[in-house]
């Protein structure tokens, strides 16, 4: 009986290195790596040793025969990835064979003449922590880790949904590095406010910015600023108890809420708004959000997607989990013929195929929801045109298959992506929402680097930041070797910090 990888996989590839028979793919040196929703175990080769399950930081791996009812489909999801692919030649030979990918391509050697580097890492989310891990494990650098919040973790703490506890557990791995003897942790310090970019640069050999993308993209449609129209960014902060979040950010007094966008963030928000508060009570959800959800009137959450089900932004594991959630139903709005056609035509393993088991329904959007069990409606091929309402939101005008359709709703949530925020003193690309860089080197500022969402833009799961951090740290070390980073006179940061 093989093992299988399940919903919470964040693609960090920790399991790949420990598999004695190289049956977890794609590996970091394979072209597909980073393009798949998760990694997959080949059931034909797995020898059931369990090493991968021990190595996984988010508890995503289980023996197939121990999968819970809701995780059972992942056995097929894993196996399907290998359909038509040959069993690895290594595995057919005399096993065990150990992995067969090459050595890391990033050079981490620095001349022993160079004194121990002093590196500041700004931001304690996954990108900052993978950079810290790389520096502490592979160099003798001393690291100062800075975050503007009093709690470390970035989006692991304040973004990942509270009902995904095993994903949040990856912070236990990062916490070990925050206690490393060569690391100094400075929480509650905002760069650009409590200390300037230049002051930080003057006190370190190099500074890596891992400040994420904390604001929200806007749509630029009329009515977007009406009370009752909010960004998913704020809703996520609210249910995770972010210190900047306000208690009443989302209106829960009407029966229908519309979410614009169908990425994984939209799925998270839809799931939290639709789950039984009794179920949520055992999670890390903020107590004030839970109290408000207990008296919520929301019966129906609509996920609005401008493209078809074959191009949905959510990942397969997250949709699969949504459709099997015990607290609510998921239905498809069949207003457009292209939706049913795409679902019927989908091959096994394609996103649209997952919708085949769902009820397709024609919905009267001018009427309130039907009542009964809570439900999530997936509406495809429909763009937001205008947020409707006088003093506050009463609905959303959307494009339909033949004419515009007004969806009556008391709450509209924009889940159309996060957006970077510039750091005063550093260059900023307003259009992309990123700090301009080449392989992590900030343009025009020697010794300054970026990593994570502020480097690449706001997409990719936790594991995507690992290779991103390896590239940035490699650029830094390359600059040290080539004298583009010079050792500085050590000066203390402590006296400089002023809290406002
Ligand atoms: C709602 C949501 C849920 C997600 N859930 C998952 C999931 O379940 N699984 C998964 O694999 N991926 C998930 N992701 C993606 C994952 O969270 C990101 O890939 C990752 O957090 C990006 O890391 P980062 O370090 O670049 O940014 P962040 O995690 O945002 O970290 C940035 C850090 O920088 C700090 N900071 C910002 N500005 C300053 C400053 N000026 N001075 C000092 N500190 C500063 C912030 O306080 C923050 O701690 C989710 C993303 C979102 C938005
Ligand atoms: N594994 C997890 O559980 C998890 C949870 C949360 C987030 N994450 C990751 O975090 C990253 C960010 O997620 P995200 O959901 O914020 O972003 P995303 O995946 O980029 O999704 C953004 C959504 O907004 C839509 N959109 C953008 N502009 C629009 C417009 N003008 N009008 C209508 N719709 C518009 C997009 O539609 P188009 O597709 O048509 O552009 C898409 O549906 C992703 O990589 C995600 O996988 C992972
Ligand atoms: S159980 Fe062992 S053989 Fe199977 S995938 Fe995991 S590490 Fe590889
Ligand atoms: S989270 Fe990492 S270790 Fe766990 S299954 Fe996914 S790639 Fe493997």
PDB file of N, CA and C and ligand atoms in Angstrom, residues 7-10 37 155 159-161 164 167 217-221 232 236 239 260-268 271 304-308 311-315 317-318 382-384 414-418 453 456-462 464, ligand 2:
ATOM      1  N   UNK A   7      -4.223  17.481   0.327  1.00  0.00           N
ATOM      2  CA  UNK A   7      -4.612  18.881   0.119  1.00  0.00           C
ATOM      3  C   UNK A   7      -3.589  19.939   0.522  1.00  0.00           C
ATOM      4  N   UNK A   8      -2.952  19.790   1.680  1.00  0.00           N
ATOM      5  CA  UNK A   8      -2.182  20.910   2.210  1.00  0.00           C
ATOM      6  C   UNK A   8      -0.776  21.036   1.624  1.00  0.00           C
ATOM      7  N   UNK A   9      -0.408  20.180   0.676  1.00  0.00           N
ATOM      8  CA  UNK A   9       0.952  20.253   0.098  1.00  0.00           C
ATOM      9  C   UNK A   9       1.246  21.670  -0.379  1.00  0.00           C
ATOM     10  N   UNK A  10       2.389  22.221   0.038  1.00  0.00           N
ATOM     11  CA  UNK A  10       2.738  23.582  -0.384  1.00  0.00           C
ATOM     12  C   UNK A  10       3.967  23.568  -1.287  1.00  0.00           C
ATOM     13  N   UNK A  37      -0.057  21.779  -9.133  1.00  0.00           N
ATOM     14  CA  UNK A  37      -0.727  22.250  -7.916  1.00  0.00           C
ATOM     15  C   UNK A  37      -0.074  21.700  -6.655  1.00  0.00           C
ATOM     16  N   UNK A 155       2.125  35.814   6.391  1.00  0.00           N
ATOM     17  CA  UNK A 155       0.835  35.257   5.978  1.00  0.00           C
ATOM     18  C   UNK A 155       0.591  33.851   6.527  1.00  0.00           C
ATOM     19  N   UNK A 159      -2.575  34.975   7.127  1.00  0.00           N
ATOM     20  CA  UNK A 159      -3.183  34.765   5.817  1.00  0.00           C
ATOM     21  C   UNK A 159      -3.780  33.377   5.689  1.00  0.00           C
ATOM     22  N   UNK A 160      -2.957  32.345   5.911  1.00  0.00           N
ATOM     23  CA  UNK A 160      -3.429  30.950   5.808  1.00  0.00           C
ATOM     24  C   UNK A 160      -4.683  30.800   6.671  1.00  0.00           C
ATOM     25  N   UNK A 161      -5.700  30.149   6.116  1.00  0.00           N
ATOM     26  CA  UNK A 161      -6.996  30.072   6.787  1.00  0.00           C
ATOM     27  C   UNK A 161      -6.898  29.300   8.101  1.00  0.00           C
ATOM     28  N   UNK A 164      -7.021  25.527   8.275  1.00  0.00           N
ATOM     29  CA  UNK A 164      -5.911  24.780   7.669  1.00  0.00           C
ATOM     30  C   UNK A 164      -4.764  24.659   8.688  1.00  0.00           C
ATOM     31  N   UNK A 167      -1.253  23.414   7.619  1.00  0.00           N
ATOM     32  CA  UNK A 167      -0.426  24.349   6.844  1.00  0.00           C
ATOM     33  C   UNK A 167       0.240  25.350   7.792  1.00  0.00           C
ATOM     34  N   UNK A 217      -5.438  44.518  -4.748  1.00  0.00           N
ATOM     35  CA  UNK A 217      -5.698  45.075  -6.080  1.00  0.00           C
ATOM     36  C   UNK A 217      -7.107  45.649  -6.085  1.00  0.00           C
ATOM     37  N   UNK A 218      -7.307  46.700  -6.884  1.00  0.00           N
ATOM     38  CA  UNK A 218      -8.683  47.188  -7.001  1.00  0.00           C
ATOM     39  C   UNK A 218      -9.174  46.933  -8.421  1.00  0.00           C
ATOM     40  N   UNK A 219     -10.502  47.065  -8.603  1.00  0.00           N
ATOM     41  CA  UNK A 219     -11.102  46.733  -9.900  1.00  0.00           C
ATOM     42  C   UNK A 219     -11.308  47.960 -10.771  1.00  0.00           C
ATOM     43  N   UNK A 220     -11.404  49.125 -10.125  1.00  0.00           N
ATOM     44  CA  UNK A 220     -11.663  50.354 -10.883  1.00  0.00           C
ATOM     45  C   UNK A 220     -13.079  50.416 -11.432  1.00  0.00           C
ATOM     46  N   UNK A 221     -14.039  49.761 -10.752  1.00  0.00           N
ATOM     47  CA  UNK A 221     -15.430  49.845 -11.228  1.00  0.00           C
ATOM     48  C   UNK A 221     -16.225  50.760 -10.299  1.00  0.00           C
ATOM     49  N   UNK A 232     -10.756  41.195  -0.021  1.00  0.00           N
ATOM     50  CA  UNK A 232     -10.535  39.916   0.682  1.00  0.00           C
ATOM     51  C   UNK A 232      -9.366  40.044   1.665  1.00  0.00           C
ATOM     52  N   UNK A 236      -9.582  38.456   5.296  1.00  0.00           N
ATOM     53  CA  UNK A 236      -8.597  37.456   5.746  1.00  0.00           C
ATOM     54  C   UNK A 236      -7.933  37.929   7.046  1.00  0.00           C
ATOM     55  N   UNK A 239     -10.493  37.509  10.031  1.00  0.00           N
ATOM     56  CA  UNK A 239     -10.722  36.206  10.657  1.00  0.00           C
ATOM     57  C   UNK A 239      -9.455  35.612  11.255  1.00  0.00           C
ATOM     58  N   UNK A 260     -15.654  38.363  -5.755  1.00  0.00           N
ATOM     59  CA  UNK A 260     -15.167  38.527  -7.127  1.00  0.00           C
ATOM     60  C   UNK A 260     -13.792  37.863  -7.233  1.00  0.00           C
ATOM     61  N   UNK A 261     -13.654  36.912  -8.172  1.00  0.00           N
ATOM     62  CA  UNK A 261     -12.410  36.149  -8.300  1.00  0.00           C
ATOM     63  C   UNK A 261     -12.632  34.728  -7.806  1.00  0.00           C
ATOM     64  N   UNK A 262     -11.871  33.772  -8.359  1.00  0.00           N
ATOM     65  CA  UNK A 262     -12.005  32.389  -7.870  1.00  0.00           C
ATOM     66  C   UNK A 262     -10.635  31.736  -7.643  1.00  0.00           C
ATOM     67  N   UNK A 263      -9.689  32.543  -7.128  1.00  0.00           N
ATOM     68  CA  UNK A 263      -8.406  31.979  -6.700  1.00  0.00           C
ATOM     69  C   UNK A 263      -8.574  31.286  -5.350  1.00  0.00           C
ATOM     70  N   UNK A 264      -7.475  30.776  -4.813  1.00  0.00           N
ATOM     71  CA  UNK A 264      -7.551  30.069  -3.530  1.00  0.00           C
ATOM     72  C   UNK A 264      -7.940  30.989  -2.384  1.00  0.00           C
ATOM     73  N   UNK A 265      -7.615  32.287  -2.500  1.00  0.00           N
ATOM     74  CA  UNK A 265      -8.037  33.220  -1.437  1.00  0.00           C
ATOM     75  C   UNK A 265      -9.560  33.334  -1.436  1.00  0.00           C
ATOM     76  N   UNK A 266     -10.166  33.416  -2.621  1.00  0.00           N
ATOM     77  CA  UNK A 266     -11.634  33.472  -2.702  1.00  0.00           C
ATOM     78  C   UNK A 266     -12.231  32.201  -2.086  1.00  0.00           C
ATOM     79  N   UNK A 267     -11.617  31.058  -2.364  1.00  0.00           N
ATOM     80  CA  UNK A 267     -12.119  29.796  -1.790  1.00  0.00           C
ATOM     81  C   UNK A 267     -12.019  29.815  -0.259  1.00  0.00           C
ATOM     82  N   UNK A 268     -10.878  30.328   0.245  1.00  0.00           N
ATOM     83  CA  UNK A 268     -10.721  30.423   1.713  1.00  0.00           C
ATOM     84  C   UNK A 268     -11.842  31.249   2.322  1.00  0.00           C
ATOM     85  N   UNK A 271     -15.255  29.641   2.152  1.00  0.00           N
ATOM     86  CA  UNK A 271     -15.362  28.517   3.087  1.00  0.00           C
ATOM     87  C   UNK A 271     -15.573  29.007   4.520  1.00  0.00           C
ATOM     88  N   UNK A 304     -17.552  34.662  -8.311  1.00  0.00           N
ATOM     89  CA  UNK A 304     -17.702  35.169  -9.670  1.00  0.00           C
ATOM     90  C   UNK A 304     -16.370  35.064 -10.422  1.00  0.00           C
ATOM     91  N   UNK A 305     -16.393  34.357 -11.553  1.00  0.00           N
ATOM     92  CA  UNK A 305     -15.159  34.188 -12.334  1.00  0.00           C
ATOM     93  C   UNK A 305     -15.369  34.731 -13.736  1.00  0.00           C
ATOM     94  N   UNK A 306     -14.412  35.506 -14.202  1.00  0.00           N
ATOM     95  CA  UNK A 306     -14.611  36.079 -15.548  1.00  0.00           C
ATOM     96  C   UNK A 306     -14.329  35.061 -16.646  1.00  0.00           C
ATOM     97  N   UNK A 307     -13.615  33.971 -16.311  1.00  0.00           N
ATOM     98  CA  UNK A 307     -13.326  32.953 -17.328  1.00  0.00           C
ATOM     99  C   UNK A 307     -14.084  31.665 -17.020  1.00  0.00           C
ATOM    100  N   UNK A 308     -13.881  30.641 -17.837  1.00  0.00           N
ATOM    101  CA  UNK A 308     -14.623  29.391 -17.683  1.00  0.00           C
ATOM    102  C   UNK A 308     -13.995  28.455 -16.656  1.00  0.00           C
ATOM    103  N   UNK A 311     -10.399  27.333 -16.820  1.00  0.00           N
ATOM    104  CA  UNK A 311      -9.328  28.292 -16.534  1.00  0.00           C
ATOM    105  C   UNK A 311      -9.399  28.839 -15.109  1.00  0.00           C
ATOM    106  N   UNK A 312     -10.082  28.129 -14.234  1.00  0.00           N
ATOM    107  CA  UNK A 312     -10.257  28.639 -12.863  1.00  0.00           C
ATOM    108  C   UNK A 312      -8.901  28.848 -12.181  1.00  0.00           C
ATOM    109  N   UNK A 313      -8.832  29.877 -11.319  1.00  0.00           N
ATOM    110  CA  UNK A 313      -7.556  30.193 -10.665  1.00  0.00           C
ATOM    111  C   UNK A 313      -7.286  29.305  -9.448  1.00  0.00           C
ATOM    112  N   UNK A 314      -8.339  28.705  -8.856  1.00  0.00           N
ATOM    113  CA  UNK A 314      -8.090  27.848  -7.689  1.00  0.00           C
ATOM    114  C   UNK A 314      -7.293  26.613  -8.096  1.00  0.00           C
ATOM    115  N   UNK A 315      -6.676  25.950  -7.092  1.00  0.00           N
ATOM    116  CA  UNK A 315      -5.937  24.723  -7.393  1.00  0.00           C
ATOM    117  C   UNK A 315      -6.854  23.519  -7.159  1.00  0.00           C
ATOM    118  N   UNK A 317      -6.434  20.654  -5.453  1.00  0.00           N
ATOM    119  CA  UNK A 317      -6.646  20.141  -4.098  1.00  0.00           C
ATOM    120  C   UNK A 317      -7.620  20.993  -3.290  1.00  0.00           C
ATOM    121  N   UNK A 318      -7.544  22.318  -3.473  1.00  0.00           N
ATOM    122  CA  UNK A 318      -8.424  23.199  -2.690  1.00  0.00           C
ATOM    123  C   UNK A 318      -9.872  23.076  -3.155  1.00  0.00           C
ATOM    124  N   UNK A 382     -18.404  35.489 -16.181  1.00  0.00           N
ATOM    125  CA  UNK A 382     -19.192  36.634 -15.728  1.00  0.00           C
ATOM    126  C   UNK A 382     -18.249  37.638 -15.059  1.00  0.00           C
ATOM    127  N   UNK A 383     -18.221  38.866 -15.590  1.00  0.00           N
ATOM    128  CA  UNK A 383     -17.313  39.889 -15.049  1.00  0.00           C
ATOM    129  C   UNK A 383     -18.085  40.885 -14.198  1.00  0.00           C
ATOM    130  N   UNK A 384     -17.414  41.470 -13.199  1.00  0.00           N
ATOM    131  CA  UNK A 384     -18.076  42.506 -12.402  1.00  0.00           C
ATOM    132  C   UNK A 384     -18.124  43.811 -13.192  1.00  0.00           C
ATOM    133  N   UNK A 414     -13.857  41.735  -2.923  1.00  0.00           N
ATOM    134  CA  UNK A 414     -12.930  41.633  -4.063  1.00  0.00           C
ATOM    135  C   UNK A 414     -11.789  40.695  -3.700  1.00  0.00           C
ATOM    136  N   UNK A 415     -11.761  39.531  -4.342  1.00  0.00           N
ATOM    137  CA  UNK A 415     -10.647  38.593  -4.102  1.00  0.00           C
ATOM    138  C   UNK A 415      -9.860  38.491  -5.399  1.00  0.00           C
ATOM    139  N   UNK A 416      -9.424  39.648  -5.902  1.00  0.00           N
ATOM    140  CA  UNK A 416      -8.778  39.684  -7.224  1.00  0.00           C
ATOM    141  C   UNK A 416      -7.257  39.818  -7.106  1.00  0.00           C
ATOM    142  N   UNK A 417      -6.732  39.495  -5.949  1.00  0.00           N
ATOM    143  CA  UNK A 417      -5.279  39.456  -5.799  1.00  0.00           C
ATOM    144  C   UNK A 417      -4.765  40.487  -4.811  1.00  0.00           C
ATOM    145  N   UNK A 418      -3.606  40.150  -4.232  1.00  0.00           N
ATOM    146  CA  UNK A 418      -2.910  41.064  -3.321  1.00  0.00           C
ATOM    147  C   UNK A 418      -2.048  42.015  -4.165  1.00  0.00           C
ATOM    148  N   UNK A 453       6.996  37.580  -2.364  1.00  0.00           N
ATOM    149  CA  UNK A 453       5.972  38.256  -3.156  1.00  0.00           C
ATOM    150  C   UNK A 453       6.392  39.670  -3.571  1.00  0.00           C
ATOM    151  N   UNK A 456       8.548  38.782  -6.731  1.00  0.00           N
ATOM    152  CA  UNK A 456       7.941  38.107  -7.892  1.00  0.00           C
ATOM    153  C   UNK A 456       6.519  38.529  -8.182  1.00  0.00           C
ATOM    154  N   UNK A 457       5.866  39.234  -7.239  1.00  0.00           N
ATOM    155  CA  UNK A 457       4.437  39.488  -7.350  1.00  0.00           C
ATOM    156  C   UNK A 457       3.673  38.473  -6.514  1.00  0.00           C
ATOM    157  N   UNK A 458       2.361  38.783  -6.246  1.00  0.00           N
ATOM    158  CA  UNK A 458       1.618  38.019  -5.231  1.00  0.00           C
ATOM    159  C   UNK A 458       1.034  36.721  -5.731  1.00  0.00           C
ATOM    160  N   UNK A 459       1.871  35.789  -6.170  1.00  0.00           N
ATOM    161  CA  UNK A 459       1.328  34.473  -6.485  1.00  0.00           C
ATOM    162  C   UNK A 459       2.328  33.394  -6.122  1.00  0.00           C
ATOM    163  N   UNK A 460       1.784  32.201  -5.927  1.00  0.00           N
ATOM    164  CA  UNK A 460       2.607  31.066  -5.512  1.00  0.00           C
ATOM    165  C   UNK A 460       2.398  30.770  -4.035  1.00  0.00           C
ATOM    166  N   UNK A 461       2.359  29.465  -3.721  1.00  0.00           N
ATOM    167  CA  UNK A 461       2.168  29.031  -2.343  1.00  0.00           C
ATOM    168  C   UNK A 461       3.465  29.140  -1.543  1.00  0.00           C
ATOM    169  N   UNK A 462       3.411  28.650  -0.325  1.00  0.00           N
ATOM    170  CA  UNK A 462       4.529  28.795   0.620  1.00  0.00           C
ATOM    171  C   UNK A 462       5.829  28.238   0.025  1.00  0.00           C
ATOM    172  N   UNK A 464       6.870  27.869  -2.935  1.00  0.00           N
ATOM    173  CA  UNK A 464       7.456  28.609  -4.070  1.00  0.00           C
ATOM    174  C   UNK A 464       8.500  29.611  -3.582  1.00  0.00           C
TER     175      UNK A 464
HETATM  176  N1  LIG B   2      -3.064  26.507  -1.069  1.00  0.00           N
HETATM  177  C1  LIG B   2      -3.856  27.352  -0.516  1.00  0.00           C
HETATM  178  O1  LIG B   2      -4.683  26.947   0.230  1.00  0.00           O
HETATM  179  C2  LIG B   2      -3.778  28.826  -0.833  1.00  0.00           C
HETATM  180  C3  LIG B   2      -4.699  29.658  -0.206  1.00  0.00           C
HETATM  181  C4  LIG B   2      -4.698  31.020  -0.536  1.00  0.00           C
HETATM  182  C5  LIG B   2      -3.775  31.495  -1.468  1.00  0.00           C
HETATM  183  N2  LIG B   2      -2.890  30.649  -2.025  1.00  0.00           N
HETATM  184  C6  LIG B   2      -1.983  31.138  -3.083  1.00  0.00           C
HETATM  185  O2  LIG B   2      -1.755  32.526  -2.959  1.00  0.00           O
HETATM  186  C7  LIG B   2      -1.677  33.121  -4.265  1.00  0.00           C
HETATM  187  C8  LIG B   2      -2.634  34.301  -4.367  1.00  0.00           C
HETATM  188  O3  LIG B   2      -3.992  33.845  -4.400  1.00  0.00           O
HETATM  189  P1  LIG B   2      -5.172  34.815  -4.893  1.00  0.00           P
HETATM  190  O4  LIG B   2      -6.417  34.049  -4.802  1.00  0.00           O
HETATM  191  O5  LIG B   2      -5.047  36.124  -4.182  1.00  0.00           O
HETATM  192  O6  LIG B   2      -4.760  35.178  -6.383  1.00  0.00           O
HETATM  193  P2  LIG B   2      -5.019  34.461  -7.813  1.00  0.00           P
HETATM  194  O7  LIG B   2      -4.857  32.992  -7.710  1.00  0.00           O
HETATM  195  O8  LIG B   2      -4.174  35.210  -8.754  1.00  0.00           O
HETATM  196  O9  LIG B   2      -6.573  34.724  -8.151  1.00  0.00           O
HETATM  197  C9  LIG B   2      -7.051  36.015  -8.458  1.00  0.00           C
HETATM  198  C10 LIG B   2      -8.464  35.915  -9.004  1.00  0.00           C
HETATM  199  O10 LIG B   2      -8.927  37.233  -9.280  1.00  0.00           O
HETATM  200  C11 LIG B   2      -9.425  37.283 -10.618  1.00  0.00           C
HETATM  201  N3  LIG B   2      -9.295  38.626 -11.152  1.00  0.00           N
HETATM  202  C12 LIG B   2      -8.173  39.389 -11.230  1.00  0.00           C
HETATM  203  N4  LIG B   2      -8.470  40.602 -11.782  1.00  0.00           N
HETATM  204  C13 LIG B   2      -9.807  40.575 -12.053  1.00  0.00           C
HETATM  205  C14 LIG B   2     -10.702  41.499 -12.634  1.00  0.00           C
HETATM  206  N5  LIG B   2     -10.287  42.698 -13.034  1.00  0.00           N
HETATM  207  N6  LIG B   2     -11.997  41.143 -12.774  1.00  0.00           N
HETATM  208  C15 LIG B   2     -12.424  39.931 -12.375  1.00  0.00           C
HETATM  209  N7  LIG B   2     -11.631  39.005 -11.811  1.00  0.00           N
HETATM  210  C16 LIG B   2     -10.327  39.325 -11.650  1.00  0.00           C
HETATM  211  C17 LIG B   2      -8.576  36.268 -11.371  1.00  0.00           C
HETATM  212  O11 LIG B   2      -9.210  35.922 -12.557  1.00  0.00           O
HETATM  213  P3  LIG B   2      -8.344  35.357 -13.813  1.00  0.00           P
HETATM  214  O12 LIG B   2      -7.914  33.972 -13.387  1.00  0.00           O
HETATM  215  O13 LIG B   2      -9.324  35.375 -14.927  1.00  0.00           O
HETATM  216  O14 LIG B   2      -7.200  36.301 -13.986  1.00  0.00           O
HETATM  217  C18 LIG B   2      -8.561  35.135 -10.333  1.00  0.00           C
HETATM  218  O15 LIG B   2      -9.767  34.423 -10.362  1.00  0.00           O
HETATM  219  C19 LIG B   2      -1.970  32.017  -5.256  1.00  0.00           C
HETATM  220  O16 LIG B   2      -0.778  31.481  -5.757  1.00  0.00           O
HETATM  221  C20 LIG B   2      -2.688  30.992  -4.414  1.00  0.00           C
HETATM  222  O17 LIG B   2      -2.600  29.670  -4.920  1.00  0.00           O
HETATM  223  C21 LIG B   2      -2.863  29.317  -1.739  1.00  0.00           C
END
